[in-house]
Amino acid sequence: MSKTFCHFLWDGITIDNKGNVFSCCHIKPTKMGNIYYSKLKEMINTKEIIECRKKSLKSNLDCFISCNLLDKSKSSHITDNAIIDYQNLKYIYLNFGEKFNISCIMCKHPKRYPVNPDMLDPSVLKNNIDLSPFQDILIQGGEPLYIAECLDFMNHLAKIGKQYIILTNGLLINDTMAEKLVNEAKIVSISLNAATKETHEKINRGSNFGIVIENIRRLKTAKERVQSNLIINGRMTLTTCAIKEIPEFLEKFQQFGFDKINFGYDKATVPKYLDENMEFRNELKQGIKKILKNFNNTTMEKIDLLRLKQLNLIK
């Protein structure tokens, strides 16, 4: 068993807004090429990425140590082959650009966008990527529903019968967009980074809590009307000013209209804050434990607790 096995090296692709190709959305462990100059099939077994796969199998993949994408308690290698078959790829993450319609306090997009205004060209993606093997096509930005190039590519995916996963702040889901998403998307993940209006709007600067909640309900109503299998996911990216609201977020997520929820966290501030405030951490752990204790197995299956485990907030 490899102690640094990363399945993304075998089944994942990430393409940034400049067209650079990597294995995962942390832009690790090495650049495989650029989609503007080569077809994706030609990049998946470069000398550099094969070497990274070998390192992963030999338990010396450097980026594994600090990675919070993987559930390391379940990480074990499923192959000894460092060369992959294109048809075995499962995930592709497309980062269309830094363009945003709000400014979140933990997000660097607003600062980066003036110097990094590039957007992925959907025509290049259409020509240079065979999407047939991918089970999950994740689209993000910036705010993808605010990016014309992203909307173009979403239309392309609908035409070829490929569902997608989209990460959005939820502000632009009007009736027309709700209808589109319930018919085309696999998962709509909405960033509701707090459980209360005051804290959400402090974090998601320029957002409106009431509008986002109403848009979630609009999406849910459209889903029920057409009997769609769409999953409406709530994502709470933890910050030091909202972390206290985890129990309330857990308690209210179904009331908000979410089918499932997961968590992220600001790596620059949250782990340090918890380490420096042990009494608060212990109180928070008890609050989370109390809420989770009241949930049945069906509800627990709707909650991804990986990041809370990584932060030592649950066992």
PDB file of C-alpha atoms in Angstrom:
ATOM      1  CA  MET A   1       0.000   0.000   0.000  1.00  0.00           C
ATOM      2  CA  SER A   2       1.287   3.417  -0.950  1.00  0.00           C
ATOM      3  CA  LYS A   3       1.068   6.073   1.747  1.00  0.00           C
ATOM      4  CA  THR A   4       0.997   8.879  -0.802  1.00  0.00           C
ATOM      5  CA  PHE A   5      -1.353   7.465  -3.405  1.00  0.00           C
ATOM      6  CA  CYS A   6      -3.323  10.252  -5.131  1.00  0.00           C
ATOM      7  CA  HIS A   7      -6.047   8.940  -7.425  1.00  0.00           C
ATOM      8  CA  PHE A   8      -6.183  12.274  -9.287  1.00  0.00           C
ATOM      9  CA  LEU A   9      -2.867  11.392 -10.927  1.00  0.00           C
ATOM     10  CA  TRP A  10      -4.671   8.478 -12.563  1.00  0.00           C
ATOM     11  CA  ASP A  11      -8.201   9.762 -13.099  1.00  0.00           C
ATOM     12  CA  GLY A  12      -8.253  13.572 -12.797  1.00  0.00           C
ATOM     13  CA  ILE A  13      -7.585  16.544 -15.055  1.00  0.00           C
ATOM     14  CA  THR A  14      -7.623  20.265 -14.179  1.00  0.00           C
ATOM     15  CA  ILE A  15      -7.339  23.041 -16.758  1.00  0.00           C
ATOM     16  CA  ASP A  16      -6.713  26.589 -15.544  1.00  0.00           C
ATOM     17  CA  ASN A  17      -7.887  29.788 -17.208  1.00  0.00           C
ATOM     18  CA  LYS A  18      -4.717  30.001 -19.307  1.00  0.00           C
ATOM     19  CA  GLY A  19      -5.175  26.467 -20.635  1.00  0.00           C
ATOM     20  CA  ASN A  20      -2.486  24.838 -18.506  1.00  0.00           C
ATOM     21  CA  VAL A  21      -3.215  21.195 -17.706  1.00  0.00           C
ATOM     22  CA  PHE A  22      -2.628  19.568 -14.310  1.00  0.00           C
ATOM     23  CA  SER A  23      -3.888  16.534 -12.437  1.00  0.00           C
ATOM     24  CA  CYS A  24      -5.750  18.348  -9.659  1.00  0.00           C
ATOM     25  CA  CYS A  25      -7.344  21.674  -8.805  1.00  0.00           C
ATOM     26  CA  HIS A  26      -4.473  22.551  -6.447  1.00  0.00           C
ATOM     27  CA  ILE A  27      -2.382  22.913  -9.628  1.00  0.00           C
ATOM     28  CA  LYS A  28      -0.198  20.001  -8.564  1.00  0.00           C
ATOM     29  CA  PRO A  29       2.098  18.178  -8.894  1.00  0.00           C
ATOM     30  CA  THR A  30       3.342  19.151 -12.363  1.00  0.00           C
ATOM     31  CA  LYS A  31       2.163  20.862 -15.534  1.00  0.00           C
ATOM     32  CA  MET A  32       1.250  18.330 -18.206  1.00  0.00           C
ATOM     33  CA  GLY A  33       0.923  20.739 -21.121  1.00  0.00           C
ATOM     34  CA  ASN A  34      -1.442  23.381 -22.489  1.00  0.00           C
ATOM     35  CA  ILE A  35      -4.803  22.724 -24.124  1.00  0.00           C
ATOM     36  CA  TYR A  36      -4.268  25.571 -26.611  1.00  0.00           C
ATOM     37  CA  TYR A  37      -1.350  23.742 -28.230  1.00  0.00           C
ATOM     38  CA  SER A  38      -2.164  20.044 -27.869  1.00  0.00           C
ATOM     39  CA  LYS A  39      -5.072  17.699 -27.526  1.00  0.00           C
ATOM     40  CA  LEU A  40      -5.652  16.390 -24.036  1.00  0.00           C
ATOM     41  CA  LYS A  41      -5.061  12.795 -25.124  1.00  0.00           C
ATOM     42  CA  GLU A  42      -1.484  13.728 -26.066  1.00  0.00           C
ATOM     43  CA  MET A  43      -0.623  15.033 -22.562  1.00  0.00           C
ATOM     44  CA  ILE A  44      -1.743  12.350 -20.152  1.00  0.00           C
ATOM     45  CA  ASN A  45       1.441  10.281 -20.235  1.00  0.00           C
ATOM     46  CA  THR A  46       4.248  12.828 -20.420  1.00  0.00           C
ATOM     47  CA  LYS A  47       7.577  11.934 -18.869  1.00  0.00           C
ATOM     48  CA  GLU A  48       6.961  14.403 -16.020  1.00  0.00           C
ATOM     49  CA  ILE A  49       3.526  13.114 -15.012  1.00  0.00           C
ATOM     50  CA  ILE A  50       4.628   9.477 -15.243  1.00  0.00           C
ATOM     51  CA  GLU A  51       7.453  10.318 -12.830  1.00  0.00           C
ATOM     52  CA  CYS A  52       4.926  11.869 -10.429  1.00  0.00           C
ATOM     53  CA  ARG A  53       2.785   8.734 -10.552  1.00  0.00           C
ATOM     54  CA  LYS A  54       5.857   6.658  -9.765  1.00  0.00           C
ATOM     55  CA  LYS A  55       6.603   8.910  -6.787  1.00  0.00           C
ATOM     56  CA  SER A  56       3.043   8.492  -5.576  1.00  0.00           C
ATOM     57  CA  LEU A  57       3.370   4.712  -5.727  1.00  0.00           C
ATOM     58  CA  LYS A  58       6.729   4.831  -3.942  1.00  0.00           C
ATOM     59  CA  SER A  59       5.331   6.944  -1.077  1.00  0.00           C
ATOM     60  CA  ASN A  60       7.309  10.084  -1.832  1.00  0.00           C
ATOM     61  CA  LEU A  61       4.832  12.390  -3.559  1.00  0.00           C
ATOM     62  CA  ASP A  62       5.640  15.742  -1.935  1.00  0.00           C
ATOM     63  CA  CYS A  63       2.299  17.502  -2.414  1.00  0.00           C
ATOM     64  CA  PHE A  64       0.413  14.678  -0.694  1.00  0.00           C
ATOM     65  CA  ILE A  65       1.545  15.846   2.750  1.00  0.00           C
ATOM     66  CA  SER A  66      -0.279  19.176   2.714  1.00  0.00           C
ATOM     67  CA  CYS A  67      -3.207  18.065   0.530  1.00  0.00           C
ATOM     68  CA  ASN A  68      -6.699  18.481   1.982  1.00  0.00           C
ATOM     69  CA  LEU A  69      -8.580  17.206  -1.080  1.00  0.00           C
ATOM     70  CA  LEU A  70      -8.028  13.548  -0.291  1.00  0.00           C
ATOM     71  CA  ASP A  71      -9.479  11.437   2.456  1.00  0.00           C
ATOM     72  CA  LYS A  72      -6.116  10.003   3.460  1.00  0.00           C
ATOM     73  CA  SER A  73      -7.658   7.443   5.789  1.00  0.00           C
ATOM     74  CA  LYS A  74      -8.995   5.727   2.664  1.00  0.00           C
ATOM     75  CA  SER A  75      -6.018   6.335   0.407  1.00  0.00           C
ATOM     76  CA  SER A  76      -4.556   3.162  -1.066  1.00  0.00           C
ATOM     77  CA  HIS A  77      -3.231   2.440  -4.506  1.00  0.00           C
ATOM     78  CA  ILE A  78      -5.320   0.502  -6.994  1.00  0.00           C
ATOM     79  CA  THR A  79      -2.653   0.027  -9.646  1.00  0.00           C
ATOM     80  CA  ASP A  80       1.099  -0.227 -10.076  1.00  0.00           C
ATOM     81  CA  ASN A  81       0.982   1.103 -13.617  1.00  0.00           C
ATOM     82  CA  ALA A  82       2.276   4.660 -14.035  1.00  0.00           C
ATOM     83  CA  ILE A  83       0.933   4.871 -17.582  1.00  0.00           C
ATOM     84  CA  ILE A  84      -2.798   5.492 -17.914  1.00  0.00           C
ATOM     85  CA  ASP A  85      -5.504   4.852 -20.500  1.00  0.00           C
ATOM     86  CA  TYR A  86      -7.394   7.978 -21.543  1.00  0.00           C
ATOM     87  CA  GLN A  87     -10.696   6.153 -21.299  1.00  0.00           C
ATOM     88  CA  ASN A  88     -10.097   5.548 -17.589  1.00  0.00           C
ATOM     89  CA  LEU A  89     -10.168   9.269 -16.758  1.00  0.00           C
ATOM     90  CA  LYS A  90     -13.109  10.231 -14.514  1.00  0.00           C
ATOM     91  CA  TYR A  91     -12.879  13.890 -13.448  1.00  0.00           C
ATOM     92  CA  ILE A  92     -12.189  17.098 -15.301  1.00  0.00           C
ATOM     93  CA  TYR A  93     -12.123  20.532 -13.634  1.00  0.00           C
ATOM     94  CA  LEU A  94     -12.371  23.585 -15.845  1.00  0.00           C
ATOM     95  CA  ASN A  95     -11.417  26.917 -14.266  1.00  0.00           C
ATOM     96  CA  PHE A  96     -12.797  29.437 -16.730  1.00  0.00           C
ATOM     97  CA  GLY A  97     -11.305  32.547 -15.127  1.00  0.00           C
ATOM     98  CA  GLU A  98     -11.103  34.994 -12.241  1.00  0.00           C
ATOM     99  CA  LYS A  99     -14.067  37.185 -13.223  1.00  0.00           C
ATOM    100  CA  PHE A 100     -16.458  37.626 -10.299  1.00  0.00           C
ATOM    101  CA  ASN A 101     -19.638  39.552  -9.515  1.00  0.00           C
ATOM    102  CA  ILE A 102     -18.905  39.769  -5.768  1.00  0.00           C
ATOM    103  CA  SER A 103     -15.789  39.850  -3.574  1.00  0.00           C
ATOM    104  CA  CYS A 104     -15.453  37.205  -0.854  1.00  0.00           C
ATOM    105  CA  ILE A 105     -13.075  38.025   1.989  1.00  0.00           C
ATOM    106  CA  MET A 106     -11.064  34.798   1.659  1.00  0.00           C
ATOM    107  CA  CYS A 107     -11.033  34.856  -2.135  1.00  0.00           C
ATOM    108  CA  LYS A 108      -8.121  36.219  -4.153  1.00  0.00           C
ATOM    109  CA  HIS A 109     -10.033  36.479  -7.443  1.00  0.00           C
ATOM    110  CA  PRO A 110     -10.760  40.235  -7.229  1.00  0.00           C
ATOM    111  CA  LYS A 111      -7.058  41.003  -6.758  1.00  0.00           C
ATOM    112  CA  ARG A 112      -5.912  38.559  -9.408  1.00  0.00           C
ATOM    113  CA  TYR A 113      -8.442  39.376 -12.120  1.00  0.00           C
ATOM    114  CA  PRO A 114      -6.956  42.777 -13.187  1.00  0.00           C
ATOM    115  CA  VAL A 115      -3.620  41.088 -13.907  1.00  0.00           C
ATOM    116  CA  ASN A 116      -5.035  37.703 -14.918  1.00  0.00           C
ATOM    117  CA  PRO A 117      -8.087  38.459 -17.116  1.00  0.00           C
ATOM    118  CA  ASP A 118      -7.744  35.397 -19.375  1.00  0.00           C
ATOM    119  CA  MET A 119     -10.814  33.227 -19.913  1.00  0.00           C
ATOM    120  CA  LEU A 120     -10.760  29.688 -21.239  1.00  0.00           C
ATOM    121  CA  ASP A 121     -11.745  29.640 -24.902  1.00  0.00           C
ATOM    122  CA  PRO A 122     -14.686  27.214 -25.239  1.00  0.00           C
ATOM    123  CA  SER A 123     -13.921  26.590 -28.918  1.00  0.00           C
ATOM    124  CA  VAL A 124     -10.477  25.262 -27.966  1.00  0.00           C
ATOM    125  CA  LEU A 125     -11.975  23.002 -25.320  1.00  0.00           C
ATOM    126  CA  LYS A 126     -14.486  21.640 -27.822  1.00  0.00           C
ATOM    127  CA  ASN A 127     -11.760  20.880 -30.369  1.00  0.00           C
ATOM    128  CA  ASN A 128      -9.027  19.542 -28.093  1.00  0.00           C
ATOM    129  CA  ILE A 129     -10.851  17.540 -25.429  1.00  0.00           C
ATOM    130  CA  ASP A 130     -12.634  14.245 -25.933  1.00  0.00           C
ATOM    131  CA  LEU A 131     -15.128  14.367 -23.056  1.00  0.00           C
ATOM    132  CA  SER A 132     -16.444  10.836 -23.497  1.00  0.00           C
ATOM    133  CA  PRO A 133     -14.682   9.206 -20.513  1.00  0.00           C
ATOM    134  CA  PHE A 134     -15.467  11.844 -17.911  1.00  0.00           C
ATOM    135  CA  GLN A 135     -18.090  11.037 -15.291  1.00  0.00           C
ATOM    136  CA  ASP A 136     -17.762  14.432 -13.599  1.00  0.00           C
ATOM    137  CA  ILE A 137     -17.214  17.711 -15.467  1.00  0.00           C
ATOM    138  CA  LEU A 138     -16.768  20.462 -12.896  1.00  0.00           C
ATOM    139  CA  ILE A 139     -17.071  24.082 -13.979  1.00  0.00           C
ATOM    140  CA  GLN A 140     -15.893  26.955 -11.815  1.00  0.00           C
ATOM    141  CA  GLY A 141     -14.502  30.474 -11.890  1.00  0.00           C
ATOM    142  CA  GLY A 142     -14.627  33.210 -10.726  1.00  0.00           C
ATOM    143  CA  GLU A 143     -18.381  33.123 -10.925  1.00  0.00           C
ATOM    144  CA  PRO A 144     -19.160  30.771 -13.826  1.00  0.00           C
ATOM    145  CA  LEU A 145     -22.669  32.133 -14.393  1.00  0.00           C
ATOM    146  CA  TYR A 146     -21.084  35.587 -14.849  1.00  0.00           C
ATOM    147  CA  ILE A 147     -18.599  34.403 -17.501  1.00  0.00           C
ATOM    148  CA  ALA A 148     -19.838  34.328 -21.108  1.00  0.00           C
ATOM    149  CA  GLU A 149     -17.265  31.728 -22.153  1.00  0.00           C
ATOM    150  CA  CYS A 150     -18.477  29.413 -19.427  1.00  0.00           C
ATOM    151  CA  LEU A 151     -22.123  29.815 -20.434  1.00  0.00           C
ATOM    152  CA  ASP A 152     -21.137  28.985 -24.017  1.00  0.00           C
ATOM    153  CA  PHE A 153     -19.463  25.773 -22.894  1.00  0.00           C
ATOM    154  CA  MET A 154     -22.428  24.816 -20.702  1.00  0.00           C
ATOM    155  CA  ASN A 155     -24.595  25.063 -23.828  1.00  0.00           C
ATOM    156  CA  HIS A 156     -22.131  22.816 -25.672  1.00  0.00           C
ATOM    157  CA  LEU A 157     -22.277  20.204 -22.911  1.00  0.00           C
ATOM    158  CA  ALA A 158     -26.068  20.230 -23.062  1.00  0.00           C
ATOM    159  CA  LYS A 159     -25.970  19.669 -26.828  1.00  0.00           C
ATOM    160  CA  ILE A 160     -23.724  16.611 -26.525  1.00  0.00           C
ATOM    161  CA  GLY A 161     -25.701  15.218 -23.580  1.00  0.00           C
ATOM    162  CA  LYS A 162     -23.042  15.686 -20.909  1.00  0.00           C
ATOM    163  CA  GLN A 163     -24.124  16.789 -17.444  1.00  0.00           C
ATOM    164  CA  TYR A 164     -21.881  19.103 -15.441  1.00  0.00           C
ATOM    165  CA  ILE A 165     -21.174  20.198 -11.890  1.00  0.00           C
ATOM    166  CA  ILE A 166     -21.074  23.930 -11.271  1.00  0.00           C
ATOM    167  CA  LEU A 167     -19.853  25.940  -8.280  1.00  0.00           C
ATOM    168  CA  THR A 168     -21.710  29.263  -7.988  1.00  0.00           C
ATOM    169  CA  ASN A 169     -22.501  31.964  -5.443  1.00  0.00           C
ATOM    170  CA  GLY A 170     -26.170  31.602  -6.373  1.00  0.00           C
ATOM    171  CA  LEU A 171     -26.960  35.238  -7.133  1.00  0.00           C
ATOM    172  CA  LEU A 172     -27.651  34.764 -10.852  1.00  0.00           C
ATOM    173  CA  ILE A 173     -30.087  31.857 -10.695  1.00  0.00           C
ATOM    174  CA  ASN A 174     -33.228  33.486 -12.078  1.00  0.00           C
ATOM    175  CA  ASP A 175     -36.177  31.469 -13.445  1.00  0.00           C
ATOM    176  CA  THR A 176     -34.527  30.946 -16.832  1.00  0.00           C
ATOM    177  CA  MET A 177     -31.235  29.811 -15.325  1.00  0.00           C
ATOM    178  CA  ALA A 178     -33.009  27.550 -12.824  1.00  0.00           C
ATOM    179  CA  GLU A 179     -34.824  25.843 -15.698  1.00  0.00           C
ATOM    180  CA  LYS A 180     -31.539  25.379 -17.544  1.00  0.00           C
ATOM    181  CA  LEU A 181     -29.701  23.950 -14.537  1.00  0.00           C
ATOM    182  CA  VAL A 182     -32.367  21.450 -13.494  1.00  0.00           C
ATOM    183  CA  ASN A 183     -32.405  20.069 -17.037  1.00  0.00           C
ATOM    184  CA  GLU A 184     -28.658  20.065 -17.704  1.00  0.00           C
ATOM    185  CA  ALA A 185     -26.612  19.947 -14.499  1.00  0.00           C
ATOM    186  CA  LYS A 186     -25.691  17.002 -12.301  1.00  0.00           C
ATOM    187  CA  ILE A 187     -24.835  19.107  -9.237  1.00  0.00           C
ATOM    188  CA  VAL A 188     -25.242  22.802  -8.511  1.00  0.00           C
ATOM    189  CA  SER A 189     -23.013  23.668  -5.550  1.00  0.00           C
ATOM    190  CA  ILE A 190     -23.917  27.002  -3.981  1.00  0.00           C
ATOM    191  CA  SER A 191     -21.479  28.897  -1.747  1.00  0.00           C
ATOM    192  CA  LEU A 192     -23.455  29.881   1.313  1.00  0.00           C
ATOM    193  CA  ASN A 193     -20.508  30.594   3.566  1.00  0.00           C
ATOM    194  CA  ALA A 194     -22.454  31.190   6.771  1.00  0.00           C
ATOM    195  CA  ALA A 195     -25.748  30.313   8.437  1.00  0.00           C
ATOM    196  CA  THR A 196     -26.929  33.887   8.988  1.00  0.00           C
ATOM    197  CA  LYS A 197     -27.543  36.909   6.784  1.00  0.00           C
ATOM    198  CA  GLU A 198     -25.161  39.182   8.674  1.00  0.00           C
ATOM    199  CA  THR A 199     -22.195  36.821   8.502  1.00  0.00           C
ATOM    200  CA  HIS A 200     -22.847  35.646   4.941  1.00  0.00           C
ATOM    201  CA  GLU A 201     -22.906  39.208   3.637  1.00  0.00           C
ATOM    202  CA  LYS A 202     -19.779  40.065   5.643  1.00  0.00           C
ATOM    203  CA  ILE A 203     -17.936  37.202   3.936  1.00  0.00           C
ATOM    204  CA  ASN A 204     -19.551  37.263   0.481  1.00  0.00           C
ATOM    205  CA  ARG A 205     -19.181  41.010   0.008  1.00  0.00           C
ATOM    206  CA  GLY A 206     -21.735  42.248  -2.491  1.00  0.00           C
ATOM    207  CA  SER A 207     -24.041  39.275  -2.002  1.00  0.00           C
ATOM    208  CA  ASN A 208     -27.560  39.274  -0.599  1.00  0.00           C
ATOM    209  CA  PHE A 209     -28.463  36.396   1.700  1.00  0.00           C
ATOM    210  CA  GLY A 210     -32.186  36.686   1.017  1.00  0.00           C
ATOM    211  CA  ILE A 211     -31.717  36.566  -2.756  1.00  0.00           C
ATOM    212  CA  VAL A 212     -29.444  33.520  -2.542  1.00  0.00           C
ATOM    213  CA  ILE A 213     -31.923  31.651  -0.317  1.00  0.00           C
ATOM    214  CA  GLU A 214     -34.769  32.568  -2.663  1.00  0.00           C
ATOM    215  CA  ASN A 215     -32.729  31.344  -5.651  1.00  0.00           C
ATOM    216  CA  ILE A 216     -32.029  28.023  -3.922  1.00  0.00           C
ATOM    217  CA  ARG A 217     -35.761  27.616  -3.410  1.00  0.00           C
ATOM    218  CA  ARG A 218     -36.393  28.631  -7.028  1.00  0.00           C
ATOM    219  CA  LEU A 219     -33.999  25.907  -8.113  1.00  0.00           C
ATOM    220  CA  LYS A 220     -35.654  23.388  -5.798  1.00  0.00           C
ATOM    221  CA  THR A 221     -39.126  24.264  -7.094  1.00  0.00           C
ATOM    222  CA  ALA A 222     -37.986  23.843 -10.711  1.00  0.00           C
ATOM    223  CA  LYS A 223     -36.319  20.548  -9.804  1.00  0.00           C
ATOM    224  CA  GLU A 224     -39.506  19.186  -8.265  1.00  0.00           C
ATOM    225  CA  ARG A 225     -41.648  20.390 -11.167  1.00  0.00           C
ATOM    226  CA  VAL A 226     -39.621  18.560 -13.822  1.00  0.00           C
ATOM    227  CA  GLN A 227     -38.667  15.689 -11.491  1.00  0.00           C
ATOM    228  CA  SER A 228     -34.974  16.301 -12.096  1.00  0.00           C
ATOM    229  CA  ASN A 229     -32.212  14.268 -10.437  1.00  0.00           C
ATOM    230  CA  LEU A 230     -30.195  17.443  -9.875  1.00  0.00           C
ATOM    231  CA  ILE A 231     -28.374  17.602  -6.538  1.00  0.00           C
ATOM    232  CA  ILE A 232     -28.479  21.034  -4.893  1.00  0.00           C
ATOM    233  CA  ASN A 233     -25.357  21.159  -2.744  1.00  0.00           C
ATOM    234  CA  GLY A 234     -24.538  23.735  -0.105  1.00  0.00           C
ATOM    235  CA  ARG A 235     -20.898  24.602   0.411  1.00  0.00           C
ATOM    236  CA  MET A 236     -19.675  26.453   3.466  1.00  0.00           C
ATOM    237  CA  THR A 237     -16.085  27.610   3.103  1.00  0.00           C
ATOM    238  CA  LEU A 238     -15.019  28.215   6.677  1.00  0.00           C
ATOM    239  CA  THR A 239     -13.486  31.512   7.748  1.00  0.00           C
ATOM    240  CA  THR A 240     -12.586  32.752  11.218  1.00  0.00           C
ATOM    241  CA  CYS A 241     -15.678  34.955  11.371  1.00  0.00           C
ATOM    242  CA  ALA A 242     -18.137  32.226  10.368  1.00  0.00           C
ATOM    243  CA  ILE A 243     -16.685  29.063  11.851  1.00  0.00           C
ATOM    244  CA  LYS A 244     -18.849  29.468  14.945  1.00  0.00           C
ATOM    245  CA  GLU A 245     -21.918  29.009  12.736  1.00  0.00           C
ATOM    246  CA  ILE A 246     -21.098  25.423  11.706  1.00  0.00           C
ATOM    247  CA  PRO A 247     -23.674  23.912  14.116  1.00  0.00           C
ATOM    248  CA  GLU A 248     -26.371  26.269  12.861  1.00  0.00           C
ATOM    249  CA  PHE A 249     -25.458  25.546   9.229  1.00  0.00           C
ATOM    250  CA  LEU A 250     -25.744  21.815   9.925  1.00  0.00           C
ATOM    251  CA  GLU A 251     -29.048  22.298  11.673  1.00  0.00           C
ATOM    252  CA  LYS A 252     -30.566  24.466   8.913  1.00  0.00           C
ATOM    253  CA  PHE A 253     -29.131  23.065   5.666  1.00  0.00           C
ATOM    254  CA  GLN A 254     -32.292  21.220   4.669  1.00  0.00           C
ATOM    255  CA  GLN A 255     -34.364  24.251   5.630  1.00  0.00           C
ATOM    256  CA  PHE A 256     -32.195  26.339   3.290  1.00  0.00           C
ATOM    257  CA  GLY A 257     -33.145  23.919   0.491  1.00  0.00           C
ATOM    258  CA  PHE A 258     -29.948  21.896   0.106  1.00  0.00           C
ATOM    259  CA  ASP A 259     -29.968  18.189  -0.705  1.00  0.00           C
ATOM    260  CA  LYS A 260     -26.388  17.767   0.484  1.00  0.00           C
ATOM    261  CA  ILE A 261     -23.638  19.902   2.033  1.00  0.00           C
ATOM    262  CA  ASN A 262     -19.879  19.969   2.255  1.00  0.00           C
ATOM    263  CA  PHE A 263     -17.238  22.227   3.750  1.00  0.00           C
ATOM    264  CA  GLY A 264     -14.050  23.936   2.719  1.00  0.00           C
ATOM    265  CA  TYR A 265     -11.807  26.181   4.768  1.00  0.00           C
ATOM    266  CA  ASP A 266      -9.405  29.065   4.371  1.00  0.00           C
ATOM    267  CA  LYS A 267      -6.062  27.310   4.812  1.00  0.00           C
ATOM    268  CA  ALA A 268      -4.289  30.599   5.560  1.00  0.00           C
ATOM    269  CA  THR A 269      -6.320  31.420   8.673  1.00  0.00           C
ATOM    270  CA  VAL A 270      -8.642  28.709  10.009  1.00  0.00           C
ATOM    271  CA  PRO A 271      -6.222  25.961  11.173  1.00  0.00           C
ATOM    272  CA  LYS A 272      -4.047  28.538  12.964  1.00  0.00           C
ATOM    273  CA  TYR A 273      -7.091  30.194  14.546  1.00  0.00           C
ATOM    274  CA  LEU A 274      -8.336  26.883  15.934  1.00  0.00           C
ATOM    275  CA  ASP A 275      -4.891  25.940  17.234  1.00  0.00           C
ATOM    276  CA  GLU A 276      -4.624  29.273  19.058  1.00  0.00           C
ATOM    277  CA  ASN A 277      -8.137  29.047  20.522  1.00  0.00           C
ATOM    278  CA  MET A 278      -8.376  25.572  21.987  1.00  0.00           C
ATOM    279  CA  GLU A 279     -11.208  26.401  24.365  1.00  0.00           C
ATOM    280  CA  PHE A 280     -13.288  27.696  21.452  1.00  0.00           C
ATOM    281  CA  ARG A 281     -12.395  24.619  19.404  1.00  0.00           C
ATOM    282  CA  ASN A 282     -13.560  22.302  22.174  1.00  0.00           C
ATOM    283  CA  GLU A 283     -16.823  24.216  22.573  1.00  0.00           C
ATOM    284  CA  LEU A 284     -17.361  24.113  18.812  1.00  0.00           C
ATOM    285  CA  LYS A 285     -16.669  20.375  18.734  1.00  0.00           C
ATOM    286  CA  GLN A 286     -19.309  19.836  21.397  1.00  0.00           C
ATOM    287  CA  GLY A 287     -21.792  21.987  19.484  1.00  0.00           C
ATOM    288  CA  ILE A 288     -21.197  20.045  16.274  1.00  0.00           C
ATOM    289  CA  LYS A 289     -21.412  16.718  18.106  1.00  0.00           C
ATOM    290  CA  LYS A 290     -24.726  17.714  19.660  1.00  0.00           C
ATOM    291  CA  ILE A 291     -26.263  18.535  16.268  1.00  0.00           C
ATOM    292  CA  LEU A 292     -24.929  15.426  14.522  1.00  0.00           C
ATOM    293  CA  LYS A 293     -26.194  13.217  17.347  1.00  0.00           C
ATOM    294  CA  ASN A 294     -29.756  14.182  16.425  1.00  0.00           C
ATOM    295  CA  PHE A 295     -29.412  13.120  12.776  1.00  0.00           C
ATOM    296  CA  ASN A 296     -30.440   9.721  11.476  1.00  0.00           C
ATOM    297  CA  ASN A 297     -28.325   7.743   9.014  1.00  0.00           C
ATOM    298  CA  THR A 298     -30.198   9.134   6.009  1.00  0.00           C
ATOM    299  CA  THR A 299     -29.411  12.714   6.985  1.00  0.00           C
ATOM    300  CA  MET A 300     -25.790  11.877   7.844  1.00  0.00           C
ATOM    301  CA  GLU A 301     -25.291  10.499   4.342  1.00  0.00           C
ATOM    302  CA  LYS A 302     -26.088  13.973   2.997  1.00  0.00           C
ATOM    303  CA  ILE A 303     -23.186  15.613   4.888  1.00  0.00           C
ATOM    304  CA  ASP A 304     -19.555  15.489   3.771  1.00  0.00           C
ATOM    305  CA  LEU A 305     -17.571  15.822   6.995  1.00  0.00           C
ATOM    306  CA  LEU A 306     -14.063  15.388   5.569  1.00  0.00           C
ATOM    307  CA  ARG A 307     -12.899  18.980   6.172  1.00  0.00           C
ATOM    308  CA  LEU A 308     -14.311  19.024   9.712  1.00  0.00           C
ATOM    309  CA  LYS A 309     -12.310  15.871  10.409  1.00  0.00           C
ATOM    310  CA  GLN A 310      -9.188  17.470   8.969  1.00  0.00           C
ATOM    311  CA  LEU A 311      -9.679  20.442  11.327  1.00  0.00           C
ATOM    312  CA  ASN A 312     -10.120  18.107  14.298  1.00  0.00           C
ATOM    313  CA  LEU A 313     -13.676  19.314  14.851  1.00  0.00           C
ATOM    314  CA  ILE A 314     -15.111  15.814  14.773  1.00  0.00           C
ATOM    315  CA  LYS A 315     -13.617  12.372  15.259  1.00  0.00           C
TER     316      LYS A 315
END
